[in-house]
Amino acid sequence: MRREIKDKTRKALMAISSVTAIAALFGIYYYLVKESLPAIRSVGAELFLSDQWYPVWEPGEYGMRALIINSLIVTVLGTLLVVPVAYFIAIYLHGFATKKEKSIVRRLIEYLSGIPSVIIAFVFLTYLSPIFPAIGIYSPQNLLLALIGLFFLTIPISTVLILESLDSVPKELEEASAALGALPLKTYMKVTTKAALPGVMNAIVLTANRIVGETIVVLLLGGGAAMVPTKLTDPFKTLTAAIASEMPEAAKFSIHYSALFFAGLVLVIFSTVFELTSVMLLRRSRR
Amino acid sequence: MRKFILTIAFVSLFAVFGFATALVIKGSNTMLDIAQLWVEEFNKQNPDIKVTLEGAGSSTGIAALFNGTTDIANSSRWFKDSEVQKMFEMKKWFAPVLVAWDGIAIVVHKDLPVKNLTIQQIKDIYTGKITRWNQIDPNLPARDIVAFSRNTASGTFEVFKEKVLGDEKMSPRVRMLESSMAELETVAKTPYSIAYFGVGYVDQSVKVVSVNGVMPTKQNILSSKYALSRPLFIFIDVTKGWPEEGPVAEFLRFVMSKKGQELVEKAGFVAALGQ
């Protein structure tokens, strides 16, 4: 009887937690849409079509096409940079490293993943940024610097996630592959990776989401120019950087304020699209 | 164990409420150096008043005054029309106290052989009409101009926009930086660069150019001969009347005292009373 009550209480607590999480998610969507409406009504399609981001001018202009494109550029380039490196580190740790090596490196990686992004941004700003002018690139904060910062920020979490999914594959699969004559690297890359694909996909999506939502690194290392960069050494500004730097000054309920909420809505939509794409790809790969 | 946790909780509560902050100052990044000197000296004279100071831009300070999250807003600019409008709507009244004078210095990398720029040339640089130094003078290097600006929360940005850009918009190629100190450090290490910030931040690592042939000296700033002179303010909420006593009144009295104004000069700015 007592065990039954305990069990029911646990179930109820779990149900409440799930409902709260879902309600919070819908709440965020609701408020983002609600606060974005004034900007959508007053600015309309220009929000997407124009590059003119002049929110503090009279009259203000709220074209965030460049900010949106920059967020996508950073996410795509960042993910392309991080995931392959994280994957090879994970493969090495999974199959080739000794137990002791694996344990030390894993601990270190987990520790690195806990370093606040502002520290990474600050270190790169202080020590790496001055190198650019010294080698003839007269833009000390730029896309390349931000990508390097994002790389160090996301590589630990991406590696840990990929490693966990590789480690979760049953050993028998790898043994069977080896028995058929496949070399270890081929086994890990073809057999283990295929079996661990859902976890690897999840790691890629989480990496992309981490990059698209990253604020402080792009704010401090990006240079804050609201234009689409044409080369890696150009400065740029993303949606998150605009929200972080401009929200404190935006008068409440002004169009600027509403446009920044719209920027938040676009970011949430990006995250949702990444998530759905990964689900679709996963389904296709299972067929 | 429970007793230990309770003790910790009690001590934490005491730490939070027992040493509560009595005076909060937020706002202008330009005025941060002066404000730090003020707070240091004020704390010596009034050890019972705990002061917290934050410089995140004049707009941020004024926004905090509206939200009631600061007692004093430092501002390197006058109110915007939208803020005056908001005061009427919210039935809040903020009073300005002129506490210092400043000139927005136009600085370039120290190796750049440029001595003077006109307001029109600065405007052309920041709106993107002039992109290379030799477009200003054929003797200057044929290199791209690397222009830096304070971010839009800054009062310095607002004054620059009003006095230099007018109705025209800043080129998106201009790099926005979060603080005057960041601008100073970046210009010092970036060849062919230009930036603007309060004269109090200038040091030997950068070169100040004259504007319309006038240097931002103390006399030129006070007489407004320097085109980019501006007053620096403290804004306080006087909706419930002018504070005659309490931390805000004490602090204002100190700021306007001989000592407070000496500290303005020590920080590299010009005293409001023209010492």
JSON list of N, CA, C and O in Angstrom, two decimals, chain A residues 54 56-57 59 61 125 129-130 133 138-141 219-220 223-227 231 234-235 245-246 248-249 251-252, chain B residues 59-60 63 86 143 146 148 152-153 157 161 165 167-170 172-178 186 189-192:
[
{"chain": "A", "resi": 54, "resn": "TYR", "atom": "N", "xyz": [18.69, 50.42, -38.35]},
{"chain": "A", "resi": 54, "resn": "TYR", "atom": "CA", "xyz": [18.98, 51.71, -37.71]},
{"chain": "A", "resi": 54, "resn": "TYR", "atom": "C", "xyz": [17.91, 52.00, -36.65]},
{"chain": "A", "resi": 54, "resn": "TYR", "atom": "O", "xyz": [17.10, 52.93, -36.81]},
{"chain": "A", "resi": 56, "resn": "VAL", "atom": "N", "xyz": [17.95, 53.32, -33.67]},
{"chain": "A", "resi": 56, "resn": "VAL", "atom": "CA", "xyz": [17.94, 54.52, -32.84]},
{"chain": "A", "resi": 56, "resn": "VAL", "atom": "C", "xyz": [17.87, 55.81, -33.66]},
{"chain": "A", "resi": 56, "resn": "VAL", "atom": "O", "xyz": [17.97, 56.90, -33.13]},
{"chain": "A", "resi": 57, "resn": "TRP", "atom": "N", "xyz": [17.68, 55.68, -34.96]},
{"chain": "A", "resi": 57, "resn": "TRP", "atom": "CA", "xyz": [17.52, 56.87, -35.78]},
{"chain": "A", "resi": 57, "resn": "TRP", "atom": "C", "xyz": [16.04, 57.26, -35.83]},
{"chain": "A", "resi": 57, "resn": "TRP", "atom": "O", "xyz": [15.18, 56.42, -35.52]},
{"chain": "A", "resi": 59, "resn": "PRO", "atom": "N", "xyz": [13.21, 58.57, -38.49]},
{"chain": "A", "resi": 59, "resn": "PRO", "atom": "CA", "xyz": [12.49, 57.38, -38.04]},
{"chain": "A", "resi": 59, "resn": "PRO", "atom": "C", "xyz": [13.41, 56.15, -38.07]},
{"chain": "A", "resi": 59, "resn": "PRO", "atom": "O", "xyz": [14.30, 56.07, -38.91]},
{"chain": "A", "resi": 61, "resn": "GLU", "atom": "N", "xyz": [14.80, 52.32, -38.61]},
{"chain": "A", "resi": 61, "resn": "GLU", "atom": "CA", "xyz": [14.64, 51.30, -39.65]},
{"chain": "A", "resi": 61, "resn": "GLU", "atom": "C", "xyz": [15.01, 49.95, -39.03]},
{"chain": "A", "resi": 61, "resn": "GLU", "atom": "O", "xyz": [15.98, 49.86, -38.28]},
{"chain": "A", "resi": 125, "resn": "LEU", "atom": "N", "xyz": [39.72, 38.01, -26.93]},
{"chain": "A", "resi": 125, "resn": "LEU", "atom": "CA", "xyz": [39.70, 39.45, -27.20]},
{"chain": "A", "resi": 125, "resn": "LEU", "atom": "C", "xyz": [41.04, 40.08, -26.78]},
{"chain": "A", "resi": 125, "resn": "LEU", "atom": "O", "xyz": [41.59, 40.92, -27.46]},
{"chain": "A", "resi": 129, "resn": "SER", "atom": "N", "xyz": [42.93, 38.89, -30.57]},
{"chain": "A", "resi": 129, "resn": "SER", "atom": "CA", "xyz": [42.47, 40.02, -31.38]},
{"chain": "A", "resi": 129, "resn": "SER", "atom": "C", "xyz": [43.60, 40.95, -31.83]},
{"chain": "A", "resi": 129, "resn": "SER", "atom": "O", "xyz": [43.63, 41.37, -32.99]},
{"chain": "A", "resi": 130, "resn": "PRO", "atom": "N", "xyz": [44.60, 41.27, -30.95]},
{"chain": "A", "resi": 130, "resn": "PRO", "atom": "CA", "xyz": [45.66, 42.19, -31.40]},
{"chain": "A", "resi": 130, "resn": "PRO", "atom": "C", "xyz": [46.55, 41.61, -32.50]},
{"chain": "A", "resi": 130, "resn": "PRO", "atom": "O", "xyz": [47.25, 42.36, -33.17]},
{"chain": "A", "resi": 133, "resn": "PRO", "atom": "N", "xyz": [45.65, 43.04, -36.49]},
{"chain": "A", "resi": 133, "resn": "PRO", "atom": "CA", "xyz": [46.29, 44.25, -37.05]},
{"chain": "A", "resi": 133, "resn": "PRO", "atom": "C", "xyz": [47.79, 44.05, -37.26]},
{"chain": "A", "resi": 133, "resn": "PRO", "atom": "O", "xyz": [48.36, 44.58, -38.21]},
{"chain": "A", "resi": 138, "resn": "TYR", "atom": "N", "xyz": [43.24, 44.79, -40.71]},
{"chain": "A", "resi": 138, "resn": "TYR", "atom": "CA", "xyz": [42.92, 45.92, -39.85]},
{"chain": "A", "resi": 138, "resn": "TYR", "atom": "C", "xyz": [41.50, 45.85, -39.28]},
{"chain": "A", "resi": 138, "resn": "TYR", "atom": "O", "xyz": [40.81, 46.83, -39.18]},
{"chain": "A", "resi": 139, "resn": "SER", "atom": "N", "xyz": [41.11, 44.67, -38.91]},
{"chain": "A", "resi": 139, "resn": "SER", "atom": "CA", "xyz": [39.80, 44.50, -38.29]},
{"chain": "A", "resi": 139, "resn": "SER", "atom": "C", "xyz": [40.00, 43.51, -37.13]},
{"chain": "A", "resi": 139, "resn": "SER", "atom": "O", "xyz": [39.89, 42.32, -37.31]},
{"chain": "A", "resi": 140, "resn": "PRO", "atom": "N", "xyz": [40.32, 44.03, -35.95]},
{"chain": "A", "resi": 140, "resn": "PRO", "atom": "CA", "xyz": [40.69, 43.12, -34.85]},
{"chain": "A", "resi": 140, "resn": "PRO", "atom": "C", "xyz": [39.55, 42.24, -34.36]},
{"chain": "A", "resi": 140, "resn": "PRO", "atom": "O", "xyz": [39.81, 41.19, -33.78]},
{"chain": "A", "resi": 141, "resn": "GLN", "atom": "N", "xyz": [38.32, 42.66, -34.57]},
{"chain": "A", "resi": 141, "resn": "GLN", "atom": "CA", "xyz": [37.20, 41.79, -34.23]},
{"chain": "A", "resi": 141, "resn": "GLN", "atom": "C", "xyz": [36.50, 41.42, -35.54]},
{"chain": "A", "resi": 141, "resn": "GLN", "atom": "O", "xyz": [36.10, 42.31, -36.29]},
{"chain": "A", "resi": 219, "resn": "LEU", "atom": "N", "xyz": [29.18, 38.76, -29.61]},
{"chain": "A", "resi": 219, "resn": "LEU", "atom": "CA", "xyz": [29.06, 40.18, -29.25]},
{"chain": "A", "resi": 219, "resn": "LEU", "atom": "C", "xyz": [30.45, 40.80, -29.09]},
{"chain": "A", "resi": 219, "resn": "LEU", "atom": "O", "xyz": [30.73, 41.88, -29.61]},
{"chain": "A", "resi": 220, "resn": "LEU", "atom": "N", "xyz": [31.32, 40.12, -28.36]},
{"chain": "A", "resi": 220, "resn": "LEU", "atom": "CA", "xyz": [32.64, 40.69, -28.08]},
{"chain": "A", "resi": 220, "resn": "LEU", "atom": "C", "xyz": [33.65, 40.48, -29.20]},
{"chain": "A", "resi": 220, "resn": "LEU", "atom": "O", "xyz": [34.54, 41.29, -29.39]},
{"chain": "A", "resi": 223, "resn": "GLY", "atom": "N", "xyz": [32.66, 42.28, -33.65]},
{"chain": "A", "resi": 223, "resn": "GLY", "atom": "CA", "xyz": [32.90, 43.62, -34.18]},
{"chain": "A", "resi": 223, "resn": "GLY", "atom": "C", "xyz": [31.65, 44.49, -34.31]},
{"chain": "A", "resi": 223, "resn": "GLY", "atom": "O", "xyz": [31.76, 45.69, -34.54]},
{"chain": "A", "resi": 224, "resn": "GLY", "atom": "N", "xyz": [30.48, 43.89, -34.19]},
{"chain": "A", "resi": 224, "resn": "GLY", "atom": "CA", "xyz": [29.24, 44.66, -34.11]},
{"chain": "A", "resi": 224, "resn": "GLY", "atom": "C", "xyz": [28.85, 45.46, -35.34]},
{"chain": "A", "resi": 224, "resn": "GLY", "atom": "O", "xyz": [28.16, 46.46, -35.22]},
{"chain": "A", "resi": 225, "resn": "ALA", "atom": "N", "xyz": [29.28, 45.05, -36.54]},
{"chain": "A", "resi": 225, "resn": "ALA", "atom": "CA", "xyz": [28.86, 45.77, -37.75]},
{"chain": "A", "resi": 225, "resn": "ALA", "atom": "C", "xyz": [27.65, 45.05, -38.36]},
{"chain": "A", "resi": 225, "resn": "ALA", "atom": "O", "xyz": [27.74, 43.87, -38.68]},
{"chain": "A", "resi": 226, "resn": "ALA", "atom": "N", "xyz": [26.56, 45.79, -38.52]},
{"chain": "A", "resi": 226, "resn": "ALA", "atom": "CA", "xyz": [25.32, 45.15, -38.99]},
{"chain": "A", "resi": 226, "resn": "ALA", "atom": "C", "xyz": [25.34, 44.99, -40.51]},
{"chain": "A", "resi": 226, "resn": "ALA", "atom": "O", "xyz": [24.53, 45.59, -41.23]},
{"chain": "A", "resi": 227, "resn": "MET", "atom": "N", "xyz": [26.28, 44.24, -41.01]},
{"chain": "A", "resi": 227, "resn": "MET", "atom": "CA", "xyz": [26.38, 43.98, -42.46]},
{"chain": "A", "resi": 227, "resn": "MET", "atom": "C", "xyz": [26.80, 42.53, -42.67]},
{"chain": "A", "resi": 227, "resn": "MET", "atom": "O", "xyz": [27.36, 41.91, -41.76]},
{"chain": "A", "resi": 231, "resn": "LYS", "atom": "N", "xyz": [34.17, 38.47, -46.38]},
{"chain": "A", "resi": 231, "resn": "LYS", "atom": "CA", "xyz": [35.32, 37.59, -46.15]},
{"chain": "A", "resi": 231, "resn": "LYS", "atom": "C", "xyz": [35.44, 37.30, -44.65]},
{"chain": "A", "resi": 231, "resn": "LYS", "atom": "O", "xyz": [34.79, 37.97, -43.83]},
{"chain": "A", "resi": 234, "resn": "ASP", "atom": "N", "xyz": [36.03, 40.15, -42.06]},
{"chain": "A", "resi": 234, "resn": "ASP", "atom": "CA", "xyz": [35.08, 41.28, -41.93]},
{"chain": "A", "resi": 234, "resn": "ASP", "atom": "C", "xyz": [34.37, 41.21, -40.58]},
{"chain": "A", "resi": 234, "resn": "ASP", "atom": "O", "xyz": [34.13, 40.12, -40.06]},
{"chain": "A", "resi": 235, "resn": "PRO", "atom": "N", "xyz": [34.01, 42.38, -40.03]},
{"chain": "A", "resi": 235, "resn": "PRO", "atom": "CA", "xyz": [33.21, 42.37, -38.81]},
{"chain": "A", "resi": 235, "resn": "PRO", "atom": "C", "xyz": [31.74, 42.04, -39.13]},
{"chain": "A", "resi": 235, "resn": "PRO", "atom": "O", "xyz": [31.32, 42.15, -40.28]},
{"chain": "A", "resi": 245, "resn": "SER", "atom": "N", "xyz": [23.05, 43.67, -26.91]},
{"chain": "A", "resi": 245, "resn": "SER", "atom": "CA", "xyz": [23.60, 45.02, -26.80]},
{"chain": "A", "resi": 245, "resn": "SER", "atom": "C", "xyz": [22.52, 46.09, -26.83]},
{"chain": "A", "resi": 245, "resn": "SER", "atom": "O", "xyz": [22.73, 47.18, -26.33]},
{"chain": "A", "resi": 246, "resn": "GLU", "atom": "N", "xyz": [21.34, 45.78, -27.41]},
{"chain": "A", "resi": 246, "resn": "GLU", "atom": "CA", "xyz": [20.36, 46.85, -27.58]},
{"chain": "A", "resi": 246, "resn": "GLU", "atom": "C", "xyz": [19.15, 46.76, -26.64]},
{"chain": "A", "resi": 246, "resn": "GLU", "atom": "O", "xyz": [18.47, 47.76, -26.43]},
{"chain": "A", "resi": 248, "resn": "PRO", "atom": "N", "xyz": [18.89, 46.61, -23.37]},
{"chain": "A", "resi": 248, "resn": "PRO", "atom": "CA", "xyz": [18.87, 47.49, -22.20]},
{"chain": "A", "resi": 248, "resn": "PRO", "atom": "C", "xyz": [18.46, 48.93, -22.53]},
{"chain": "A", "resi": 248, "resn": "PRO", "atom": "O", "xyz": [17.96, 49.65, -21.67]},
{"chain": "A", "resi": 249, "resn": "GLU", "atom": "N", "xyz": [18.70, 49.38, -23.76]},
{"chain": "A", "resi": 249, "resn": "GLU", "atom": "CA", "xyz": [18.41, 50.77, -24.10]},
{"chain": "A", "resi": 249, "resn": "GLU", "atom": "C", "xyz": [17.07, 50.94, -24.82]},
{"chain": "A", "resi": 249, "resn": "GLU", "atom": "O", "xyz": [16.57, 52.06, -24.93]},
{"chain": "A", "resi": 251, "resn": "ALA", "atom": "N", "xyz": [13.44, 51.40, -25.50]},
{"chain": "A", "resi": 251, "resn": "ALA", "atom": "CA", "xyz": [12.32, 51.84, -24.66]},
{"chain": "A", "resi": 251, "resn": "ALA", "atom": "C", "xyz": [11.25, 50.75, -24.69]},
{"chain": "A", "resi": 251, "resn": "ALA", "atom": "O", "xyz": [10.91, 50.24, -25.77]},
{"chain": "A", "resi": 252, "resn": "LYS", "atom": "N", "xyz": [10.72, 50.42, -23.51]},
{"chain": "A", "resi": 252, "resn": "LYS", "atom": "CA", "xyz": [9.73, 49.34, -23.42]},
{"chain": "A", "resi": 252, "resn": "LYS", "atom": "C", "xyz": [8.55, 49.63, -24.32]},
{"chain": "A", "resi": 252, "resn": "LYS", "atom": "O", "xyz": [8.06, 50.76, -24.38]},
{"chain": "B", "resi": 59, "resn": "SER", "atom": "N", "xyz": [21.92, 55.50, -21.91]},
{"chain": "B", "resi": 59, "resn": "SER", "atom": "CA", "xyz": [20.55, 55.04, -22.15]},
{"chain": "B", "resi": 59, "resn": "SER", "atom": "C", "xyz": [20.15, 53.98, -21.13]},
{"chain": "B", "resi": 59, "resn": "SER", "atom": "O", "xyz": [19.01, 53.95, -20.66]},
{"chain": "B", "resi": 60, "resn": "THR", "atom": "N", "xyz": [21.09, 53.11, -20.78]},
{"chain": "B", "resi": 60, "resn": "THR", "atom": "CA", "xyz": [20.81, 52.05, -19.81]},
{"chain": "B", "resi": 60, "resn": "THR", "atom": "C", "xyz": [20.54, 52.66, -18.44]},
{"chain": "B", "resi": 60, "resn": "THR", "atom": "O", "xyz": [19.65, 52.22, -17.72]},
{"chain": "B", "resi": 63, "resn": "ALA", "atom": "N", "xyz": [17.11, 54.27, -18.52]},
{"chain": "B", "resi": 63, "resn": "ALA", "atom": "CA", "xyz": [16.10, 53.19, -18.49]},
{"chain": "B", "resi": 63, "resn": "ALA", "atom": "C", "xyz": [15.96, 52.65, -17.07]},
{"chain": "B", "resi": 63, "resn": "ALA", "atom": "O", "xyz": [14.85, 52.35, -16.61]},
{"chain": "B", "resi": 86, "resn": "LYS", "atom": "N", "xyz": [8.02, 59.74, -22.51]},
{"chain": "B", "resi": 86, "resn": "LYS", "atom": "CA", "xyz": [7.77, 58.64, -21.57]},
{"chain": "B", "resi": 86, "resn": "LYS", "atom": "C", "xyz": [7.57, 59.18, -20.15]},
{"chain": "B", "resi": 86, "resn": "LYS", "atom": "O", "xyz": [6.75, 58.66, -19.39]},
{"chain": "B", "resi": 143, "resn": "ARG", "atom": "N", "xyz": [45.08, 53.82, -47.84]},
{"chain": "B", "resi": 143, "resn": "ARG", "atom": "CA", "xyz": [44.61, 52.63, -47.12]},
{"chain": "B", "resi": 143, "resn": "ARG", "atom": "C", "xyz": [43.18, 52.84, -46.66]},
{"chain": "B", "resi": 143, "resn": "ARG", "atom": "O", "xyz": [42.72, 53.97, -46.45]},
{"chain": "B", "resi": 146, "resn": "VAL", "atom": "N", "xyz": [39.65, 52.43, -40.96]},
{"chain": "B", "resi": 146, "resn": "VAL", "atom": "CA", "xyz": [38.99, 51.47, -40.06]},
{"chain": "B", "resi": 146, "resn": "VAL", "atom": "C", "xyz": [38.31, 52.30, -38.96]},
{"chain": "B", "resi": 146, "resn": "VAL", "atom": "O", "xyz": [38.98, 52.79, -38.05]},
{"chain": "B", "resi": 148, "resn": "PHE", "atom": "N", "xyz": [35.78, 53.07, -35.81]},
{"chain": "B", "resi": 148, "resn": "PHE", "atom": "CA", "xyz": [35.14, 52.46, -34.64]},
{"chain": "B", "resi": 148, "resn": "PHE", "atom": "C", "xyz": [34.18, 53.46, -34.01]},
{"chain": "B", "resi": 148, "resn": "PHE", "atom": "O", "xyz": [34.42, 54.67, -34.04]},
{"chain": "B", "resi": 152, "resn": "THR", "atom": "N", "xyz": [25.14, 51.74, -29.51]},
{"chain": "B", "resi": 152, "resn": "THR", "atom": "CA", "xyz": [24.03, 52.70, -29.51]},
{"chain": "B", "resi": 152, "resn": "THR", "atom": "C", "xyz": [23.46, 53.00, -28.12]},
{"chain": "B", "resi": 152, "resn": "THR", "atom": "O", "xyz": [22.66, 53.92, -27.99]},
{"chain": "B", "resi": 153, "resn": "ALA", "atom": "N", "xyz": [23.86, 52.26, -27.09]},
{"chain": "B", "resi": 153, "resn": "ALA", "atom": "CA", "xyz": [23.38, 52.56, -25.73]},
{"chain": "B", "resi": 153, "resn": "ALA", "atom": "C", "xyz": [24.15, 53.73, -25.13]},
{"chain": "B", "resi": 153, "resn": "ALA", "atom": "O", "xyz": [23.82, 54.22, -24.06]},
{"chain": "B", "resi": 157, "resn": "PHE", "atom": "N", "xyz": [27.68, 58.20, -28.22]},
{"chain": "B", "resi": 157, "resn": "PHE", "atom": "CA", "xyz": [27.15, 57.88, -29.54]},
{"chain": "B", "resi": 157, "resn": "PHE", "atom": "C", "xyz": [26.04, 58.87, -29.91]},
{"chain": "B", "resi": 157, "resn": "PHE", "atom": "O", "xyz": [26.00, 59.40, -31.01]},
{"chain": "B", "resi": 161, "resn": "LYS", "atom": "N", "xyz": [26.16, 61.46, -32.89]},
{"chain": "B", "resi": 161, "resn": "LYS", "atom": "CA", "xyz": [25.12, 61.35, -33.93]},
{"chain": "B", "resi": 161, "resn": "LYS", "atom": "C", "xyz": [24.48, 62.73, -34.17]},
{"chain": "B", "resi": 161, "resn": "LYS", "atom": "O", "xyz": [24.31, 63.15, -35.31]},
{"chain": "B", "resi": 165, "resn": "LEU", "atom": "N", "xyz": [26.68, 63.51, -37.36]},
{"chain": "B", "resi": 165, "resn": "LEU", "atom": "CA", "xyz": [25.96, 62.82, -38.44]},
{"chain": "B", "resi": 165, "resn": "LEU", "atom": "C", "xyz": [24.70, 63.54, -38.88]},
{"chain": "B", "resi": 165, "resn": "LEU", "atom": "O", "xyz": [24.29, 63.44, -40.04]},
{"chain": "B", "resi": 167, "resn": "ASP", "atom": "N", "xyz": [21.15, 64.09, -39.83]},
{"chain": "B", "resi": 167, "resn": "ASP", "atom": "CA", "xyz": [20.09, 63.15, -40.23]},
{"chain": "B", "resi": 167, "resn": "ASP", "atom": "C", "xyz": [20.63, 61.90, -40.92]},
{"chain": "B", "resi": 167, "resn": "ASP", "atom": "O", "xyz": [19.89, 60.96, -41.17]},
{"chain": "B", "resi": 168, "resn": "GLU", "atom": "N", "xyz": [21.91, 61.95, -41.26]},
{"chain": "B", "resi": 168, "resn": "GLU", "atom": "CA", "xyz": [22.44, 60.81, -42.04]},
{"chain": "B", "resi": 168, "resn": "GLU", "atom": "C", "xyz": [22.79, 59.61, -41.15]},
{"chain": "B", "resi": 168, "resn": "GLU", "atom": "O", "xyz": [23.07, 59.77, -39.97]},
{"chain": "B", "resi": 169, "resn": "LYS", "atom": "N", "xyz": [22.76, 58.45, -41.78]},
{"chain": "B", "resi": 169, "resn": "LYS", "atom": "CA", "xyz": [22.97, 57.22, -41.00]},
{"chain": "B", "resi": 169, "resn": "LYS", "atom": "C", "xyz": [24.42, 56.76, -41.03]},
{"chain": "B", "resi": 169, "resn": "LYS", "atom": "O", "xyz": [25.10, 56.97, -42.03]},
{"chain": "B", "resi": 170, "resn": "MET", "atom": "N", "xyz": [24.81, 56.12, -39.94]},
{"chain": "B", "resi": 170, "resn": "MET", "atom": "CA", "xyz": [26.17, 55.61, -39.85]},
{"chain": "B", "resi": 170, "resn": "MET", "atom": "C", "xyz": [26.32, 54.40, -40.78]},
{"chain": "B", "resi": 170, "resn": "MET", "atom": "O", "xyz": [25.40, 53.58, -40.87]},
{"chain": "B", "resi": 172, "resn": "PRO", "atom": "N", "xyz": [27.10, 50.81, -42.11]},
{"chain": "B", "resi": 172, "resn": "PRO", "atom": "CA", "xyz": [27.12, 49.53, -41.37]},
{"chain": "B", "resi": 172, "resn": "PRO", "atom": "C", "xyz": [28.53, 48.97, -41.23]},
{"chain": "B", "resi": 172, "resn": "PRO", "atom": "O", "xyz": [28.73, 48.05, -40.45]},
{"chain": "B", "resi": 173, "resn": "ARG", "atom": "N", "xyz": [29.51, 49.52, -41.97]},
{"chain": "B", "resi": 173, "resn": "ARG", "atom": "CA", "xyz": [30.88, 49.02, -41.86]},
{"chain": "B", "resi": 173, "resn": "ARG", "atom": "C", "xyz": [31.58, 49.50, -40.60]},
{"chain": "B", "resi": 173, "resn": "ARG", "atom": "O", "xyz": [32.65, 49.02, -40.25]},
{"chain": "B", "resi": 174, "resn": "VAL", "atom": "N", "xyz": [30.97, 50.51, -39.93]},
{"chain": "B", "resi": 174, "resn": "VAL", "atom": "CA", "xyz": [31.59, 51.02, -38.71]},
{"chain": "B", "resi": 174, "resn": "VAL", "atom": "C", "xyz": [31.46, 49.96, -37.61]},
{"chain": "B", "resi": 174, "resn": "VAL", "atom": "O", "xyz": [30.38, 49.42, -37.38]},
{"chain": "B", "resi": 175, "resn": "ARG", "atom": "N", "xyz": [32.58, 49.65, -36.94]},
{"chain": "B", "resi": 175, "resn": "ARG", "atom": "CA", "xyz": [32.57, 48.63, -35.89]},
{"chain": "B", "resi": 175, "resn": "ARG", "atom": "C", "xyz": [32.11, 49.24, -34.58]},
{"chain": "B", "resi": 175, "resn": "ARG", "atom": "O", "xyz": [32.67, 50.25, -34.15]},
{"chain": "B", "resi": 176, "resn": "MET", "atom": "N", "xyz": [31.12, 48.62, -33.96]},
{"chain": "B", "resi": 176, "resn": "MET", "atom": "CA", "xyz": [30.59, 49.14, -32.70]},
{"chain": "B", "resi": 176, "resn": "MET", "atom": "C", "xyz": [31.29, 48.46, -31.52]},
{"chain": "B", "resi": 176, "resn": "MET", "atom": "O", "xyz": [31.32, 47.23, -31.46]},
{"chain": "B", "resi": 177, "resn": "LEU", "atom": "N", "xyz": [31.81, 49.23, -30.60]},
{"chain": "B", "resi": 177, "resn": "LEU", "atom": "CA", "xyz": [32.46, 48.65, -29.43]},
{"chain": "B", "resi": 177, "resn": "LEU", "atom": "C", "xyz": [31.69, 48.99, -28.15]},
{"chain": "B", "resi": 177, "resn": "LEU", "atom": "O", "xyz": [30.97, 49.99, -28.10]},
{"chain": "B", "resi": 178, "resn": "GLU", "atom": "N", "xyz": [31.89, 48.14, -27.15]},
{"chain": "B", "resi": 178, "resn": "GLU", "atom": "CA", "xyz": [31.05, 48.21, -25.95]},
{"chain": "B", "resi": 178, "resn": "GLU", "atom": "C", "xyz": [31.47, 49.28, -24.94]},
{"chain": "B", "resi": 178, "resn": "GLU", "atom": "O", "xyz": [30.70, 49.63, -24.07]},
{"chain": "B", "resi": 186, "resn": "THR", "atom": "N", "xyz": [41.66, 49.43, -28.85]},
{"chain": "B", "resi": 186, "resn": "THR", "atom": "CA", "xyz": [41.60, 48.93, -30.24]},
{"chain": "B", "resi": 186, "resn": "THR", "atom": "C", "xyz": [42.29, 49.89, -31.19]},
{"chain": "B", "resi": 186, "resn": "THR", "atom": "O", "xyz": [43.02, 49.46, -32.09]},
{"chain": "B", "resi": 189, "resn": "LYS", "atom": "N", "xyz": [46.10, 49.72, -31.20]},
{"chain": "B", "resi": 189, "resn": "LYS", "atom": "CA", "xyz": [46.77, 48.60, -31.87]},
{"chain": "B", "resi": 189, "resn": "LYS", "atom": "C", "xyz": [46.30, 48.37, -33.31]},
{"chain": "B", "resi": 189, "resn": "LYS", "atom": "O", "xyz": [46.71, 47.40, -33.94]},
{"chain": "B", "resi": 190, "resn": "THR", "atom": "N", "xyz": [45.43, 49.25, -33.82]},
{"chain": "B", "resi": 190, "resn": "THR", "atom": "CA", "xyz": [44.94, 49.06, -35.18]},
{"chain": "B", "resi": 190, "resn": "THR", "atom": "C", "xyz": [45.40, 50.19, -36.10]},
{"chain": "B", "resi": 190, "resn": "THR", "atom": "O", "xyz": [44.86, 51.30, -36.01]},
{"chain": "B", "resi": 191, "resn": "PRO", "atom": "N", "xyz": [46.34, 49.93, -36.99]},
{"chain": "B", "resi": 191, "resn": "PRO", "atom": "CA", "xyz": [46.77, 50.99, -37.91]},
{"chain": "B", "resi": 191, "resn": "PRO", "atom": "C", "xyz": [45.60, 51.48, -38.77]},
{"chain": "B", "resi": 191, "resn": "PRO", "atom": "O", "xyz": [44.66, 50.72, -39.04]},
{"chain": "B", "resi": 192, "resn": "TYR", "atom": "N", "xyz": [45.66, 52.73, -39.20]},
{"chain": "B", "resi": 192, "resn": "TYR", "atom": "CA", "xyz": [44.67, 53.38, -40.08]},
{"chain": "B", "resi": 192, "resn": "TYR", "atom": "C", "xyz": [43.28, 53.48, -39.43]},
{"chain": "B", "resi": 192, "resn": "TYR", "atom": "O", "xyz": [42.28, 53.56, -40.12]}
]
